[in-house]
Coordinates of C-alpha atoms and ligand atoms in Angstrom, one line a residue:
X1 CA -8.1 -20.2 16.2
X2 CA -7.3 -18.8 12.8
X3 CA -8.6 -15.3 11.9
X4 CA -10.8 -15.1 8.9
X5 CA -12.8 -12.3 7.3
X6 CA -15.9 -14.0 6.0
X7 CA -16.3 -11.0 3.7
X8 CA -16.8 -11.4 0.0
X9 CA -14.6 -9.4 -2.4
X10 CA -16.1 -6.4 -4.2
X11 CA -16.6 -7.1 -7.8
X12 CA -17.1 -4.1 -10.1
X13 CA -17.6 -5.5 -13.7
X14 CA -14.3 -7.3 -14.6
X15 CA -12.4 -5.6 -11.7
X16 CA -12.3 -7.1 -8.2
X17 CA -11.0 -5.9 -4.9
X18 CA -10.4 -8.8 -2.5
X19 CA -11.6 -6.7 0.5
X20 CA -14.9 -4.9 0.1
X21 CA -13.7 -1.6 1.7
X22 CA -13.3 1.6 -0.2
X23 CA -11.2 4.2 1.6
X24 CA -13.2 7.4 0.9
X25 CA -11.7 10.3 -1.0
X26 CA -10.6 13.1 1.4
X27 CA -9.7 16.5 0.1
X28 CA -7.7 18.7 0.2
X29 CA -4.6 16.4 0.3
X30 CA -5.8 14.1 3.1
X31 CA -6.0 11.1 0.7
X32 CA -3.4 11.1 -2.0
X33 CA -1.1 8.3 -3.2
X34 CA 0.4 7.3 0.1
X35 CA -2.9 6.4 1.7
X36 CA -4.7 5.2 -1.4
X37 CA -1.7 3.0 -2.4
X38 CA -1.5 1.5 1.1
X39 CA -5.2 0.6 1.1
X40 CA -5.0 -1.0 -2.3
X41 CA -2.0 -3.0 -1.2
X42 CA -4.1 -4.5 1.5
X43 CA -6.7 -5.5 -1.2
X44 CA -9.1 -2.6 -0.7
X45 CA -10.0 0.3 -3.0
X46 CA -7.8 3.4 -2.3
X47 CA -9.3 6.7 -3.4
X48 CA -7.3 9.8 -4.1
X49 CA -9.2 13.1 -3.8
X50 CA -8.5 15.4 -6.7
X51 CA -9.7 18.6 -5.0
X52 CA -6.7 21.0 -5.1
X53 CA -4.5 17.8 -5.1
X54 CA -1.5 19.9 -6.4
X55 CA -1.5 22.3 -3.5
X56 CA 2.2 21.6 -2.8
X57 CA 3.3 21.5 -6.4
X58 CA 5.7 24.1 -7.6
X59 CA 3.8 27.0 -9.3
X60 CA 0.5 26.3 -7.5
X61 CA 0.1 29.9 -6.3
X62 CA -0.1 31.1 -10.0
X63 CA -1.6 28.1 -11.9
X64 CA -3.7 25.8 -9.8
X65 CA -5.3 24.1 -12.8
X66 CA -2.0 22.9 -14.3
X67 CA -0.6 21.8 -11.0
X68 CA -3.7 19.8 -10.1
X69 CA -3.7 17.9 -13.5
X70 CA 0.0 17.1 -13.1
X71 CA -0.6 15.9 -9.5
X72 CA -3.6 13.7 -10.5
X73 CA -1.4 11.8 -12.9
X74 CA 1.5 11.6 -10.5
X75 CA -0.6 10.4 -7.5
X76 CA -2.4 7.7 -9.5
X77 CA 0.9 6.4 -10.8
X78 CA 2.5 6.4 -7.4
X79 CA -0.5 4.8 -5.7
X80 CA -0.5 2.0 -8.2
X81 CA 3.2 1.4 -7.6
X82 CA 2.6 1.2 -3.9
X83 CA -0.3 -1.2 -4.4
X84 CA 2.0 -3.7 -6.2
X85 CA -0.9 -5.1 -8.3
X86 CA -3.3 -5.5 -5.3
X87 CA -6.7 -3.9 -4.9
X88 CA -7.9 -1.0 -7.0
X89 CA -6.9 2.7 -7.1
X90 CA -9.4 5.4 -8.0
X91 CA -10.2 9.0 -7.6
X92 CA -12.9 11.1 -6.0
X93 CA -13.8 14.1 -8.2
X94 CA -16.4 16.6 -6.8
X95 CA -19.0 17.8 -9.3
X96 CA -18.8 21.3 -7.8
X97 CA -15.2 21.7 -9.0
X98 CA -14.5 24.3 -11.7
X99 CA -12.2 21.9 -13.6
X100 CA -14.4 18.8 -13.1
X101 CA -14.3 17.7 -16.7
X102 CA -10.5 18.1 -17.0
X103 CA -10.0 16.2 -13.8
X104 CA -12.1 13.3 -15.1
X105 CA -10.3 13.1 -18.4
X106 CA -6.9 13.3 -16.7
X107 CA -7.9 10.5 -14.3
X108 CA -9.1 8.3 -17.1
X109 CA -5.9 8.9 -19.1
X110 CA -3.8 8.1 -16.0
X111 CA -5.5 4.8 -15.7
X112 CA -7.7 5.2 -12.6
X113 CA -9.6 2.0 -11.9
X114 CA -12.6 3.9 -10.6
X115 CA -14.0 7.4 -10.5
X116 CA -16.4 8.3 -7.6
X117 CA -18.2 11.6 -8.0
X118 CA -20.4 13.5 -5.5
X119 CA -21.0 17.0 -4.0
X120 CA -23.6 17.6 -6.7
X121 CA -25.2 15.3 -9.3
X122 CA -22.6 13.9 -11.8
X123 CA -25.0 14.0 -14.8
X124 CA -22.2 14.3 -17.4
X125 CA -19.9 11.6 -16.0
X126 CA -20.7 8.8 -18.5
X127 CA -20.1 11.2 -21.4
X128 CA -16.6 11.9 -20.1
X129 CA -15.6 8.2 -19.4
X130 CA -15.8 6.0 -22.5
X131 CA -17.1 2.5 -21.5
X132 CA -14.2 0.8 -23.3
X133 CA -11.5 2.6 -21.2
X134 CA -12.3 0.3 -18.3
X135 CA -12.5 3.0 -15.7
X136 CA -15.6 2.3 -13.5
X137 CA -17.9 5.1 -12.6
X138 CA -20.0 5.7 -9.5
X139 CA -22.2 8.6 -8.2
X140 CA -22.4 9.3 -4.5
X141 CA -26.1 9.6 -3.5
X142 CA -27.8 10.3 -0.2
X143 CA -31.4 9.7 -1.2
X144 CA -33.5 7.5 -3.4
X145 CA -34.6 10.6 -5.3
X146 CA -31.0 11.4 -6.3
X147 CA -30.2 7.8 -7.2
X148 CA -33.3 7.4 -9.3
X149 CA -32.7 10.7 -11.1
X150 CA -29.0 10.0 -11.9
X151 CA -29.8 6.4 -13.1
X152 CA -32.6 7.7 -15.3
X153 CA -30.6 10.5 -16.8
X154 CA -27.5 8.3 -17.5
X155 CA -29.8 5.8 -19.2
X156 CA -31.6 8.4 -21.2
X157 CA -28.6 10.5 -22.4
X158 CA -25.9 7.9 -22.6
X159 CA -27.6 4.5 -22.6
X160 CA -25.3 3.6 -19.7
X161 CA -25.8 2.8 -16.0
X162 CA -23.6 3.1 -13.0
X163 CA -20.8 0.6 -12.5
X164 CA -21.5 0.9 -8.7
X165 CA -23.3 3.2 -6.3
X166 CA -22.0 4.9 -3.2
X167 CA -24.7 5.7 -0.7
X168 CA -23.5 8.3 1.8
X169 CA -25.5 8.7 5.0
X170 CA -25.9 11.6 7.4
X171 CA -22.9 10.6 9.7
X172 CA -20.2 11.1 7.0
X173 CA -17.5 13.7 7.0
X174 CA -16.9 16.4 4.5
X175 CA -19.8 17.8 2.4
X176 CA -23.2 16.2 3.1
X177 CA -26.1 15.7 0.8
X178 CA -28.7 16.6 3.4
X179 CA -30.3 19.9 4.6
X180 CA -29.0 21.3 7.8
X181 CA -32.4 20.6 9.4
X182 CA -32.3 16.9 8.4
X183 CA -28.8 16.7 9.9
X184 CA -29.7 18.4 13.1
X185 CA -32.5 15.8 13.5
X186 CA -30.6 12.8 12.1
X187 CA -31.7 10.5 14.9
X188 CA -35.2 10.8 13.5
X189 CA -34.1 9.8 10.0
X190 CA -34.6 6.1 9.0
X191 CA -31.5 5.9 6.7
X192 CA -31.5 2.1 6.7
X193 CA -34.9 2.3 5.0
X194 CA -33.4 4.8 2.5
X195 CA -30.6 2.4 1.8
X196 CA -33.0 -0.5 1.1
X197 CA -35.1 1.7 -1.2
X198 CA -32.0 2.8 -3.2
X199 CA -31.0 -0.8 -3.5
X200 CA -34.5 -1.7 -4.8
X201 CA -34.5 1.2 -7.3
X202 CA -31.3 0.1 -9.0
X203 CA -32.8 -3.3 -9.8
X204 CA -34.6 -2.0 -12.9
X205 CA -31.2 -0.9 -14.4
X206 CA -29.5 -4.2 -13.5
X207 CA -32.1 -6.0 -15.5
X208 CA -32.1 -3.5 -18.4
X209 CA -28.3 -3.5 -18.7
X210 CA -27.8 -7.2 -17.7
X211 CA -25.2 -6.3 -15.1
X212 CA -24.9 -6.2 -11.4
X213 CA -24.6 -2.7 -9.8
X214 CA -22.8 -3.2 -6.5
X215 CA -23.8 -0.9 -3.7
X216 CA -21.4 0.6 -1.2
X217 CA -22.6 2.3 2.0
X218 CA -20.7 5.2 3.6
X219 CA -21.0 7.4 6.7
X220 CA -20.0 6.7 10.3
X221 CA -18.8 3.2 9.6
X222 CA -16.4 2.5 12.5
X223 CA -16.0 -1.2 13.0
X224 CA -16.7 -4.7 11.8
X225 CA -20.2 -4.6 13.4
X226 CA -21.1 -1.6 11.2
X227 CA -19.7 -3.3 8.1
X228 CA -21.8 -6.4 8.9
X229 CA -24.9 -4.2 9.4
X230 CA -24.4 -2.5 6.0
X231 CA -24.1 -5.9 4.4
X232 CA -27.3 -7.1 6.1
X233 CA -29.1 -4.2 4.5
X234 CA -28.0 -5.5 1.1
X235 CA -24.8 -3.6 0.5
X236 CA -21.8 -5.2 -1.3
X237 CA -19.2 -3.2 0.5
X238 CA -18.5 0.0 2.5
X239 CA -16.7 3.2 2.1
X240 CA -14.8 4.5 5.2
X241 CA -12.9 7.7 5.4
X242 CA -12.4 9.2 9.0
X243 CA -10.9 6.0 10.4
X244 CA -8.1 6.2 7.8
X245 CA -7.0 9.6 9.0
X246 CA -5.2 8.4 12.1
X247 CA -2.9 6.1 10.1
X248 CA 0.8 6.4 9.5
X249 CA 0.1 6.4 5.7
X250 CA -2.6 9.2 5.6
X251 CA -1.3 12.1 3.6
X252 CA -2.2 14.8 6.1
X253 CA 0.3 16.3 8.6
X254 CA 0.7 14.7 12.0
X255 CA -1.0 17.7 13.6
X256 CA -4.1 16.9 11.6
X257 CA -4.0 13.3 12.7
X258 CA -3.4 14.4 16.4
X259 CA -6.5 16.6 16.1
X260 CA -8.6 13.6 15.2
X261 CA -7.1 11.5 18.1
X262 CA -7.8 14.3 20.6
X263 CA -11.3 15.2 19.3
X264 CA -14.3 14.6 21.6
X265 CA -17.8 13.9 20.3
X266 CA -19.0 17.3 21.4
X267 CA -16.3 19.0 19.4
X268 CA -17.8 17.8 16.1
X269 CA -20.1 20.2 14.4
X270 CA -21.9 21.2 11.2
X271 CA -20.6 24.1 9.2
X272 CA -21.9 25.8 6.0
X273 CA -19.5 25.4 3.1
X274 CA -19.0 27.8 0.2
X275 CA -19.9 24.7 -1.9
X276 CA -23.5 25.4 -0.9
X277 CA -23.9 22.3 1.2
X278 CA -23.5 21.7 4.9
X279 CA -20.3 19.9 6.0
X280 CA -19.1 18.2 9.2
X281 CA -15.9 19.3 10.8
X282 CA -14.0 19.7 14.1
X283 CA -14.9 22.9 16.1
X284 CA -11.9 25.3 16.2
X285 CA -11.0 28.9 15.7
X286 CA -12.2 28.9 12.1
X287 CA -15.7 27.4 12.8
X288 CA -16.2 29.8 15.7
X289 CA -15.1 32.8 13.6
X290 CA -17.4 31.8 10.8
X291 CA -20.3 31.4 13.2
X292 CA -19.9 35.1 14.0
X293 CA -19.2 36.5 10.5
X294 CA -17.1 36.2 7.4
X295 CA -13.4 35.7 6.9
X296 CA -12.7 37.9 3.9
X297 CA -11.2 36.1 0.9
X298 CA -7.8 37.6 0.0
X299 CA -7.1 35.4 -3.0
X300 CA -9.2 33.1 -5.3
X301 CA -7.8 29.7 -6.0
X302 CA -10.3 28.9 -8.7
X303 CA -11.7 25.8 -7.1
X304 CA -15.4 25.9 -7.4
X305 CA -17.6 26.3 -10.5
X306 CA -20.0 28.5 -8.5
X307 CA -18.4 30.7 -5.9
X308 CA -18.5 34.4 -5.3
X309 CA -15.3 35.3 -3.3
X310 CA -16.9 38.6 -2.2
X311 CA -19.8 36.8 -0.6
X312 CA -18.7 33.4 0.7
X313 CA -18.2 33.0 4.5
X314 CA -14.5 31.9 3.9
X315 CA -12.3 30.5 1.2
X316 CA -12.7 26.7 1.4
X317 CA -9.4 26.1 -0.5
X318 CA -7.3 28.1 1.9
X319 CA -9.1 26.6 4.9
X320 CA -8.6 23.0 3.7
X321 CA -4.9 23.6 2.7
X322 CA -4.2 25.3 6.1
X323 CA -5.6 22.3 7.9
X324 CA -3.8 19.6 5.9
X325 CA -0.5 21.3 6.5
X326 CA -1.2 21.3 10.2
X327 CA -2.9 24.6 11.1
X328 CA -5.8 22.8 12.8
X329 CA -7.1 26.0 14.5
X330 CA -7.4 28.3 11.4
X331 CA -8.0 25.5 8.9
X332 CA -11.1 23.4 8.2
X333 CA -10.8 19.9 9.6
X334 CA -13.6 17.9 8.0
X335 CA -14.5 14.7 10.0
X336 CA -17.2 12.1 10.3
X337 CA -19.6 11.9 13.2
X338 CA -17.8 9.0 14.9
X339 CA -14.3 10.7 14.9
X340 CA -14.6 11.2 18.7
X341 CA -14.2 7.4 19.0
X342 CA -10.7 7.4 17.3
X343 CA -8.1 7.1 20.1
X344 CA -4.8 6.2 18.6
X345 CA -2.6 6.1 15.6
X346 CA -2.4 2.9 13.6
X347 CA -1.3 1.6 10.2
X348 CA -3.4 0.9 7.2
X349 CA -2.5 -2.8 7.5
X350 CA -3.6 -3.0 11.1
X351 CA -6.8 -1.0 10.5
X352 CA -7.8 -3.2 7.5
X353 CA -7.1 -6.3 9.6
X354 CA -9.2 -4.9 12.5
X355 CA -12.1 -4.0 10.1
X356 CA -12.2 -7.4 8.4
X357 CA -11.2 -10.1 10.8
X358 CA -13.6 -12.0 13.0
X359 CA -12.7 -14.8 15.3
Ligands
FMN401 C1 -11.4 14.9 5.9 C2 -12.4 14.5 4.9 C3 -12.4 15.0 3.7 C4 -13.4 14.5 2.7 N1 -13.3 15.0 1.4 C5 -14.2 14.5 0.5 C6 -14.0 14.9 -0.9 O1 -13.1 15.6 -1.2 N2 -15.0 14.4 -1.7 C7 -16.0 13.6 -1.3 O2 -16.8 13.2 -2.2 N3 -16.1 13.2 -0.1 C8 -15.2 13.6 0.9 N4 -15.3 13.2 2.2 C9 -16.3 12.1 2.5 C10 -15.7 10.7 2.5 O3 -15.2 10.4 1.3 C11 -16.6 9.6 3.1 O4 -17.6 9.2 2.2 C12 -17.3 9.9 4.4 O5 -16.5 10.7 5.2 C13 -17.6 8.6 5.1 O6 -17.9 8.7 6.4 P1 -16.8 8.4 7.6 O7 -15.8 9.5 7.5 O8 -17.6 8.5 8.8 O9 -16.2 7.0 7.3 C14 -14.4 13.6 3.1 C15 -14.4 13.1 4.4 C16 -13.5 13.5 5.3 C17 -13.5 13.0 6.7

């Protein structure tokens, strides 16, 4: 019998991805052009994380800002080349970044198809991305409250609305838009209900702006069954990150990918991030040291808008760069709640086929 997907493409305004899967942005350096380009080539939406993206550019130790801008341009161009005209290529830009506005402008100039922005409320995003440039914008929200506030403010200040919404649930990796208490009792949370409520709150803006606002659900999506469940709730697509780490094309070192493959469910934990939000990561020497006290910051890499290097528990830039390069004990290995189920390396092509095909 022939394999078929039965999934509809993801249409964002005049742009369409044949496969309704966004590969979530993963910083620092975990999703750059190689991964994002491979996902787009398979018809999905490949997302490059701009957080300290230039960490291996020459001159990074002395001028992070310039290296990051140069790398944003370079990786968008490379990912588009790899995509060979398929899918879409975009960036994830965290609101908490010190050079947020510069990253957005650089991504627009470099021709990003989409910009997804979370780790804070991206209130200024429409003002930085002219509608005529064609780059589509989406906030990441984890509650109806955040979704309603962003849509109201974008309408009020810019007479614009979101081109799509990413709803990120409590099982995601990286920074999480929930309190630690909510996350510790996540089984009590009815997040499906929250998803339905967010979907109903965007309807007012779809009517007002006469356009569809597609919704993409993220966090803990592991297989086709999870994708079908998200779609049954009213989603138009999904965003998946952790599953893309154990692929040949993922931009992290092999040691990082091996740590994912070897991780057991009980080794995944919550950690406080200097960003001021909880995060989910693999337990290792870093997380155990931070649980006992601080790791003094020797050098500031100017990553966050709000950070006091004398007070934060550790330097998040150093921890994430150490990890992506392969020091998975002293670095911070962000991961989603279902990472313990990942058992082997694969390729983006195989993973996209596995996620989409039904018999
Ligand atoms: C290693 C890693 C790094 C991440 N970095 C970012 C980031 O820089 N910005 C962001 O908005 N989300 C980040 N995320 C969240 C993902 O984009 C995604 O929404 C989430 O992990 C989805 O859940 P899943 O990993 O269970 O599929 C990260 C996730 C992981 C696993």
